[in-house]
Short mmCIF file of N, CA and C in Angstrom, two decimals:
data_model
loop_
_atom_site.label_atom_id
_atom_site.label_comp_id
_atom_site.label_asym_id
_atom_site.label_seq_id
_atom_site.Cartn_x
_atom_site.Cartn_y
_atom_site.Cartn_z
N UNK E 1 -33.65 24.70 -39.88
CA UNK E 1 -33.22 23.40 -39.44
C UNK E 1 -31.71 23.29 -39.48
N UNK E 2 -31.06 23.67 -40.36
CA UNK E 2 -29.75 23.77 -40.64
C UNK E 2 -29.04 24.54 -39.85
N UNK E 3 -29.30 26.08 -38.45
CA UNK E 3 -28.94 26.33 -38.09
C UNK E 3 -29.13 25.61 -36.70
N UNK E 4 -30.09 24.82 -36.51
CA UNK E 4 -29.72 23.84 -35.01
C UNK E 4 -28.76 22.75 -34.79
N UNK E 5 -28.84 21.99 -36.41
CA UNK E 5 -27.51 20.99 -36.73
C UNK E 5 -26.60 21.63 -36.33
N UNK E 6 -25.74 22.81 -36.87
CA UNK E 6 -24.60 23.36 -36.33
C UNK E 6 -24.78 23.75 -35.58
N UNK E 7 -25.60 24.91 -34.65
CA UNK E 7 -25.48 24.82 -33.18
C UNK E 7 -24.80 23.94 -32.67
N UNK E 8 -26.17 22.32 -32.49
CA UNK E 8 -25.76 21.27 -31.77
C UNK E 8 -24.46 20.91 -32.19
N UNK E 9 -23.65 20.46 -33.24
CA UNK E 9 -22.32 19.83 -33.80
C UNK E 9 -21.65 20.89 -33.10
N UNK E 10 -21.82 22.28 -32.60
CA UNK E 10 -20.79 23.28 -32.10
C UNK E 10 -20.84 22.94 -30.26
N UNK E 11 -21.88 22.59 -30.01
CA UNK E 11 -21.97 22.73 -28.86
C UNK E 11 -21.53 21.14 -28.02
N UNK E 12 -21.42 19.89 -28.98
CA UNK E 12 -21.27 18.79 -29.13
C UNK E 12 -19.52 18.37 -28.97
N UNK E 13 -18.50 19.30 -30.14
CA UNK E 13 -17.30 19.69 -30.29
C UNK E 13 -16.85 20.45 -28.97
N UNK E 14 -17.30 20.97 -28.47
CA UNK E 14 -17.09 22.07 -27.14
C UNK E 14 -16.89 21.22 -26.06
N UNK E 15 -18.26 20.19 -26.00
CA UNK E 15 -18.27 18.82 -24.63
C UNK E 15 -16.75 18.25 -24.80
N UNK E 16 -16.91 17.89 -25.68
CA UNK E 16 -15.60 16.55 -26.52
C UNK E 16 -14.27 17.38 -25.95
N UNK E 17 -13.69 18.61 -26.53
CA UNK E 17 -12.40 19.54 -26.23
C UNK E 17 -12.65 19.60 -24.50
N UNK E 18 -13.56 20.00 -24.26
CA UNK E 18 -14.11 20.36 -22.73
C UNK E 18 -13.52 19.11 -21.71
N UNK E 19 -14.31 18.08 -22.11
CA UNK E 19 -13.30 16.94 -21.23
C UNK E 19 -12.51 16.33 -21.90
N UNK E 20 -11.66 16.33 -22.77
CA UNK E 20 -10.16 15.65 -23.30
C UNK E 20 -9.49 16.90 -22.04
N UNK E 21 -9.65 18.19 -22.18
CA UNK E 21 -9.25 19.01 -21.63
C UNK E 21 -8.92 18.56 -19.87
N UNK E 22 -10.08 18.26 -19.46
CA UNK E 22 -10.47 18.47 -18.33
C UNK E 22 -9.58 16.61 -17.65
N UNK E 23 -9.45 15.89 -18.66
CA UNK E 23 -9.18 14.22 -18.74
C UNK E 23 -7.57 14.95 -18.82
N UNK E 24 -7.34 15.51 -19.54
CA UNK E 24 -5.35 15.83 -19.83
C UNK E 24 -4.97 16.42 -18.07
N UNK E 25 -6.06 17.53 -17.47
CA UNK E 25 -5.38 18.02 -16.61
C UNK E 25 -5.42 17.88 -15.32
N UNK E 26 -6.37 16.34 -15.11
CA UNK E 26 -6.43 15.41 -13.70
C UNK E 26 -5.30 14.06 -13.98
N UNK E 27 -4.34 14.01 -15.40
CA UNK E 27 -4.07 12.72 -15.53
C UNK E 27 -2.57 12.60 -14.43
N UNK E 28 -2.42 11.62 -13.86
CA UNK E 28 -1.18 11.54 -12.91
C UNK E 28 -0.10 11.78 -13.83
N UNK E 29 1.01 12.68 -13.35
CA UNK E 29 2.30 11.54 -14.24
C UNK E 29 2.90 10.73 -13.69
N UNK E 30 3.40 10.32 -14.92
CA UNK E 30 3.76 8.87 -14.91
C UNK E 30 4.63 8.57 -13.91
N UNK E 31 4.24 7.58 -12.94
CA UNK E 31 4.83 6.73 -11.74
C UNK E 31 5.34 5.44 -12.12
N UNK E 32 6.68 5.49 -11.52
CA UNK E 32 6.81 4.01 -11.87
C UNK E 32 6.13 3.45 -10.71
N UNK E 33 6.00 1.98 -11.26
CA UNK E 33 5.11 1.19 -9.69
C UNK E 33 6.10 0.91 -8.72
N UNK E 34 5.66 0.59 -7.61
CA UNK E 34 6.12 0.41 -6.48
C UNK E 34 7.09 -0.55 -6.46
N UNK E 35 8.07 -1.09 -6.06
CA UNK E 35 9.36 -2.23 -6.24
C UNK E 35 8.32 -3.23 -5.30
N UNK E 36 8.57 -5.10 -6.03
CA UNK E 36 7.58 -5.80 -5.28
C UNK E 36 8.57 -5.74 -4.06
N UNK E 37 7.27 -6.77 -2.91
CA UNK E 37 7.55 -6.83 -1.15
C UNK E 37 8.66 -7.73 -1.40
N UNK E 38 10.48 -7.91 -0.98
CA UNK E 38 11.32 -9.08 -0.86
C UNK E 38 10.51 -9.76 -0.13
N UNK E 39 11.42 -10.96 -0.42
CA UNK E 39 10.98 -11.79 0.24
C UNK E 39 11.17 -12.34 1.91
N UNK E 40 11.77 -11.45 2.40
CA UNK E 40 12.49 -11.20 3.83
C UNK E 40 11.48 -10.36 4.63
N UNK E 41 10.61 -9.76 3.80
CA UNK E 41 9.27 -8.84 4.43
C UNK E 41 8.13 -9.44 4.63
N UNK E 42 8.10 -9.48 5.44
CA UNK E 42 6.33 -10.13 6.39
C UNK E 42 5.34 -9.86 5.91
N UNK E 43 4.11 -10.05 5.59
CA UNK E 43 2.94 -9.20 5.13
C UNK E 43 2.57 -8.48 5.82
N UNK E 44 3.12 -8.04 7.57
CA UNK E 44 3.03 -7.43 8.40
C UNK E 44 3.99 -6.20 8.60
N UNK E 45 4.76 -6.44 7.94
CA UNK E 45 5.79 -5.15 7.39
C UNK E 45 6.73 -5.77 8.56
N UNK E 46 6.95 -6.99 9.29
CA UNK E 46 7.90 -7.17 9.82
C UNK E 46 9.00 -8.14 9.20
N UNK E 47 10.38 -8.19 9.49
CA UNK E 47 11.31 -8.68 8.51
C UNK E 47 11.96 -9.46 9.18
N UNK E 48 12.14 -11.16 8.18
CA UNK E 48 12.55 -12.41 8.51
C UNK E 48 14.43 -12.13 8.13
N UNK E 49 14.98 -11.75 9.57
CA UNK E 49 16.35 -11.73 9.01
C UNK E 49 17.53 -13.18 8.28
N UNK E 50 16.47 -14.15 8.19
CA UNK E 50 17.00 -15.10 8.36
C UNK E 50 16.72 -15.14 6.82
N UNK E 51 16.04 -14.88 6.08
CA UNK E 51 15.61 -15.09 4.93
C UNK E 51 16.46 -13.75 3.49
N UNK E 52 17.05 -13.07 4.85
CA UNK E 52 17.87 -11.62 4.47
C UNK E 52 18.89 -12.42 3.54
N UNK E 53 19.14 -11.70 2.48
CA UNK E 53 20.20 -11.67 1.84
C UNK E 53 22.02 -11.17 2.72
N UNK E 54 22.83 -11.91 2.79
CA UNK E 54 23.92 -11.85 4.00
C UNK E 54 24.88 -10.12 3.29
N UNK E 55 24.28 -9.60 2.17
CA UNK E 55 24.92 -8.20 1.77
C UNK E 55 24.06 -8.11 0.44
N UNK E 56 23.43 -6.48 0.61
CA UNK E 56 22.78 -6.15 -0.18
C UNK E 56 23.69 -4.89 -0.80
N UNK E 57 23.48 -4.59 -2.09
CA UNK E 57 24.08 -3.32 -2.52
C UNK E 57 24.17 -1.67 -1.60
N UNK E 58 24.76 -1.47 -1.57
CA UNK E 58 24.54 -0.10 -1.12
C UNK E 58 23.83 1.26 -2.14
N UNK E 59 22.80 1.54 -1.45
CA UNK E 59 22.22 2.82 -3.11
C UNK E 59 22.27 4.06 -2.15
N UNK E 60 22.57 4.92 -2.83
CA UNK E 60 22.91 6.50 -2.94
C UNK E 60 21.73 7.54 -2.60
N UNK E 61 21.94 8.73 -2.26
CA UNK E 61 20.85 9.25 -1.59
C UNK E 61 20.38 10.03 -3.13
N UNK E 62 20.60 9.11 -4.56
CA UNK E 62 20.08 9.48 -5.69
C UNK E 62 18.82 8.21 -6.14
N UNK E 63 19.22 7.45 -5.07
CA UNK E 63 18.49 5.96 -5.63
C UNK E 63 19.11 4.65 -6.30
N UNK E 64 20.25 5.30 -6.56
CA UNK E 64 20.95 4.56 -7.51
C UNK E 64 22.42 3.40 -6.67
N UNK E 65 22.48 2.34 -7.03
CA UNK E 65 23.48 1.63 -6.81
C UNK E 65 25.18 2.32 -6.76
N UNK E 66 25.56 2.33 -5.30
CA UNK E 66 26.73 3.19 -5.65
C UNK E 66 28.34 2.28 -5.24
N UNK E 67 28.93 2.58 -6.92
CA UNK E 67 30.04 1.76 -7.00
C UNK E 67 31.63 2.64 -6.87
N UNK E 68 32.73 1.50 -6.60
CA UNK E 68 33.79 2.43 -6.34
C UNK E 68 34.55 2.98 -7.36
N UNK E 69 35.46 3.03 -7.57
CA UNK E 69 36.32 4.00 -8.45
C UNK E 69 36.52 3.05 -9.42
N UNK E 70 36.69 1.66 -8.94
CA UNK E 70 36.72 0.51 -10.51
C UNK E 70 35.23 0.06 -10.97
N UNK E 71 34.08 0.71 -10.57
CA UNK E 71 32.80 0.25 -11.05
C UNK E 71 32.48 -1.16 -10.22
N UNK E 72 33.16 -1.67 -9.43
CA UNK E 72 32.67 -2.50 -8.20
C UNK E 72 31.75 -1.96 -7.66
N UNK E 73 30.47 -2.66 -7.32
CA UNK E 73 29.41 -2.80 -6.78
C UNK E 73 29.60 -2.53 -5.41
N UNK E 74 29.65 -1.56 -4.20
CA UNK E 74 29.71 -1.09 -2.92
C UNK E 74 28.55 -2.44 -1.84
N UNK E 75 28.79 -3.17 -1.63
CA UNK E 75 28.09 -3.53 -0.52
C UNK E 75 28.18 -3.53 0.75
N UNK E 76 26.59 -3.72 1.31
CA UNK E 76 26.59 -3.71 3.10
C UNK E 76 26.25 -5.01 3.74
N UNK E 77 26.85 -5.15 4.35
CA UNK E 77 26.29 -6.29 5.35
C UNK E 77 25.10 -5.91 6.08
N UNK E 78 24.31 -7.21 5.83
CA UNK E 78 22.48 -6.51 6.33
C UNK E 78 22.59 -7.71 7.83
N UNK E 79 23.60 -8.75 7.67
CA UNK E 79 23.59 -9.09 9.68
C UNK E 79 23.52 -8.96 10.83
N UNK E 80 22.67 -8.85 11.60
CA UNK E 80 23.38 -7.96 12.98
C UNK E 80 23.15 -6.18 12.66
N UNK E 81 22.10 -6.10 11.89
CA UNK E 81 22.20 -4.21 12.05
C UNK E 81 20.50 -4.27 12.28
N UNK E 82 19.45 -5.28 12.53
CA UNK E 82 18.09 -4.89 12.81
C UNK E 82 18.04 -5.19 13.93
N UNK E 83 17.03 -4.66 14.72
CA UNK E 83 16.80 -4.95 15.69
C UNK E 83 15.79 -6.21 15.69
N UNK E 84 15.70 -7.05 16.65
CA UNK E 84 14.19 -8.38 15.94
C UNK E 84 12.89 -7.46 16.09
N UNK E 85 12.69 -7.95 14.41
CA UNK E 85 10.87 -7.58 14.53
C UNK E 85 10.00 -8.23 15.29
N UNK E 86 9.05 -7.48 15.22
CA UNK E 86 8.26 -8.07 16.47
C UNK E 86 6.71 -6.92 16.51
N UNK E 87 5.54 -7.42 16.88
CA UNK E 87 5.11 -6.17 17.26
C UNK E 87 5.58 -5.06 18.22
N UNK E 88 5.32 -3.70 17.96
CA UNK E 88 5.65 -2.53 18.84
C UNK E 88 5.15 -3.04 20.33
N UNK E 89 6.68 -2.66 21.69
CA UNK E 89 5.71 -2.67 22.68
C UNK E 89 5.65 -1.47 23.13
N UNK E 90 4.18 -1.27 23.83
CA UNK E 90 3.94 -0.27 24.26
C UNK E 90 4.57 0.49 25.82
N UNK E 91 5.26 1.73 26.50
CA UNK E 91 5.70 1.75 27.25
C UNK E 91 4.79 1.78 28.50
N UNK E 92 5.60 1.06 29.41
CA UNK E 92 4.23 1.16 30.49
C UNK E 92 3.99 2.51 30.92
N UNK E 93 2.45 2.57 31.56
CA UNK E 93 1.68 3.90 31.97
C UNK E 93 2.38 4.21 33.63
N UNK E 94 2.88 3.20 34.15
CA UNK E 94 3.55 3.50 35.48
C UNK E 94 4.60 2.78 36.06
N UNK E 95 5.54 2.90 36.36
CA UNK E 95 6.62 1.59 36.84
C UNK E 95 6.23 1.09 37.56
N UNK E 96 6.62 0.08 37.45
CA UNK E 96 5.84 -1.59 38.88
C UNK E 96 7.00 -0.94 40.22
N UNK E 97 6.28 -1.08 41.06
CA UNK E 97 6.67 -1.13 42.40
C UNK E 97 7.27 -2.57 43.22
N UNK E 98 8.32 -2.48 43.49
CA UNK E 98 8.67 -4.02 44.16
C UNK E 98 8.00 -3.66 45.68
N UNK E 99 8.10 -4.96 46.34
CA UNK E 99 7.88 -4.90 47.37
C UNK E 99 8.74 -4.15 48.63
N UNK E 100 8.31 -3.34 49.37
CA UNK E 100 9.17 -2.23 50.13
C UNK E 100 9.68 -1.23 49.43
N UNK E 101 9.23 -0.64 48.38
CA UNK E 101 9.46 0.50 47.47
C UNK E 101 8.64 1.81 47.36
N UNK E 102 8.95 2.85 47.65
CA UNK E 102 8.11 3.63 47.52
C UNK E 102 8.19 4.86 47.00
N UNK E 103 7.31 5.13 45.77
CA UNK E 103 7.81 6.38 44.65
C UNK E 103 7.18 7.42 44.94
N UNK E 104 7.55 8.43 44.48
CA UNK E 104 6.77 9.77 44.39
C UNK E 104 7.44 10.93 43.04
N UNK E 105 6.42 11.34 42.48
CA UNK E 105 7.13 12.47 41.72
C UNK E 105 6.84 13.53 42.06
N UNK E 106 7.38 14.76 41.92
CA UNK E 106 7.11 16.00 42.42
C UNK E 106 7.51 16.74 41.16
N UNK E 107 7.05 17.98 40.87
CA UNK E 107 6.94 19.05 39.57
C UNK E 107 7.40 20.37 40.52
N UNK E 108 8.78 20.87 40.93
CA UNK E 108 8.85 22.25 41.39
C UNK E 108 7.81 23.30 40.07
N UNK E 109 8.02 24.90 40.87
CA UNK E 109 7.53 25.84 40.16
C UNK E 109 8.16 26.29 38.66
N UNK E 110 9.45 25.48 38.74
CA UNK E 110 9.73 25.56 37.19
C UNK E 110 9.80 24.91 36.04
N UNK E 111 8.99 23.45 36.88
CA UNK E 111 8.56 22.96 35.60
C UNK E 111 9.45 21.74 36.01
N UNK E 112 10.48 21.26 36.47
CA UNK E 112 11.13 20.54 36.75
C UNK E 112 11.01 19.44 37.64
N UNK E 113 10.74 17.96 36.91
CA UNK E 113 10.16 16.82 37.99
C UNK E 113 11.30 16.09 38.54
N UNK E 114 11.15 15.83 39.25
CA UNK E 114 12.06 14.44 40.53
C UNK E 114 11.22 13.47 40.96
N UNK E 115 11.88 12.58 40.29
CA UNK E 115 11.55 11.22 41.11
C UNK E 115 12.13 10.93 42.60
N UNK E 116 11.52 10.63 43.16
CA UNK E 116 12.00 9.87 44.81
C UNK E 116 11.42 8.74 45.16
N UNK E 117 12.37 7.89 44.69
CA UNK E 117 12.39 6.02 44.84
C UNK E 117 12.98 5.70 47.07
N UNK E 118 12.36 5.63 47.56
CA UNK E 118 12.79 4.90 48.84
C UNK E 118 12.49 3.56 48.87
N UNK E 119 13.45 2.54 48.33
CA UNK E 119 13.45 1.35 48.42
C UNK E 119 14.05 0.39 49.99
N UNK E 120 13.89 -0.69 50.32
CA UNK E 120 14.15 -1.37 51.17
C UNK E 120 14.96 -2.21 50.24
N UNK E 121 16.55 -2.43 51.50
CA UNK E 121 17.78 -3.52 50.38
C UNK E 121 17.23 -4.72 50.92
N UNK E 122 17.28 -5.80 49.89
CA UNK E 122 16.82 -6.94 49.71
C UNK E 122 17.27 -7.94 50.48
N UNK E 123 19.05 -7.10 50.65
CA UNK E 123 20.06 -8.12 51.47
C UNK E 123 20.31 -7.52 52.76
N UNK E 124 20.21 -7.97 53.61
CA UNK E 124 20.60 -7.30 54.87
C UNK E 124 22.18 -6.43 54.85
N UNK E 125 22.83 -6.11 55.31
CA UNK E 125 23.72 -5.01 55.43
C UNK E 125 24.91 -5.65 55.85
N UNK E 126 26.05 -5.80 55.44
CA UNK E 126 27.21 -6.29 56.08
C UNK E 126 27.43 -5.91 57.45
N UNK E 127 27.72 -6.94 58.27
CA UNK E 127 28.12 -6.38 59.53
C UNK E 127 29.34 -6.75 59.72
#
């Protein structure tokens, strides 16, 4: 009887090391969490420039806030540098044709396309 107790307590100790083991060498390291959404960011990932801060710090391709030679804080002006958000538009599948216009593309043998637009002028012609 005494040699199944220790068996089992050996084979019991083995599970236990087995996954602490197996728990140590799936564990992530440590992440910091994600910086929260400003408040200038959409829940759509699009951005209210109006709500923009008028100069945000400038940070370094270390992450870090980068200051000048007196420890002044480097800032950028965030005005006037986005384009307006908006959803993506998609490019059209063919250019619209005006009226009296007429396209064609052609692909020579080397691979090389041309467009040929023959349009009609809108305005009659100086005489």
């Amino acid at each position: 009887m005494k040699k199944t107790r220790i068996a089992l307590g050996t084979a019991v100790a083995a599970l236990l090391i087995g996954a602490a083991a197996a728990t140590a060498s799936s564990a992530q390291p440590d992440k910091p969490p994600a910086p929260p959404t400003p408040a200038w960011v959409n829940a759509d990932g699009t951005v209210d420039e109006s709500k923009m801060p008028s100069t945000m710090p400038l940070i370094g391709s270390d992450g870090k806030v980068v200051k000048d030679a007196n420890g002044k804080t480097l800032m950028v002006k965030t005005r006037g540098l986005l384009a307006p958000s908006g959803a993506p538009v998609a490019p059209e599948s063919a250019p619209r044709l005006t009226p009296g216009e007429n396209r064609s593309i052609e692909t020579d043998e080397d691979g090389r396309v041309t467009e040929n637009v023959e349009a009609v002028p809108s305005v009659p012609p100086a005489s």
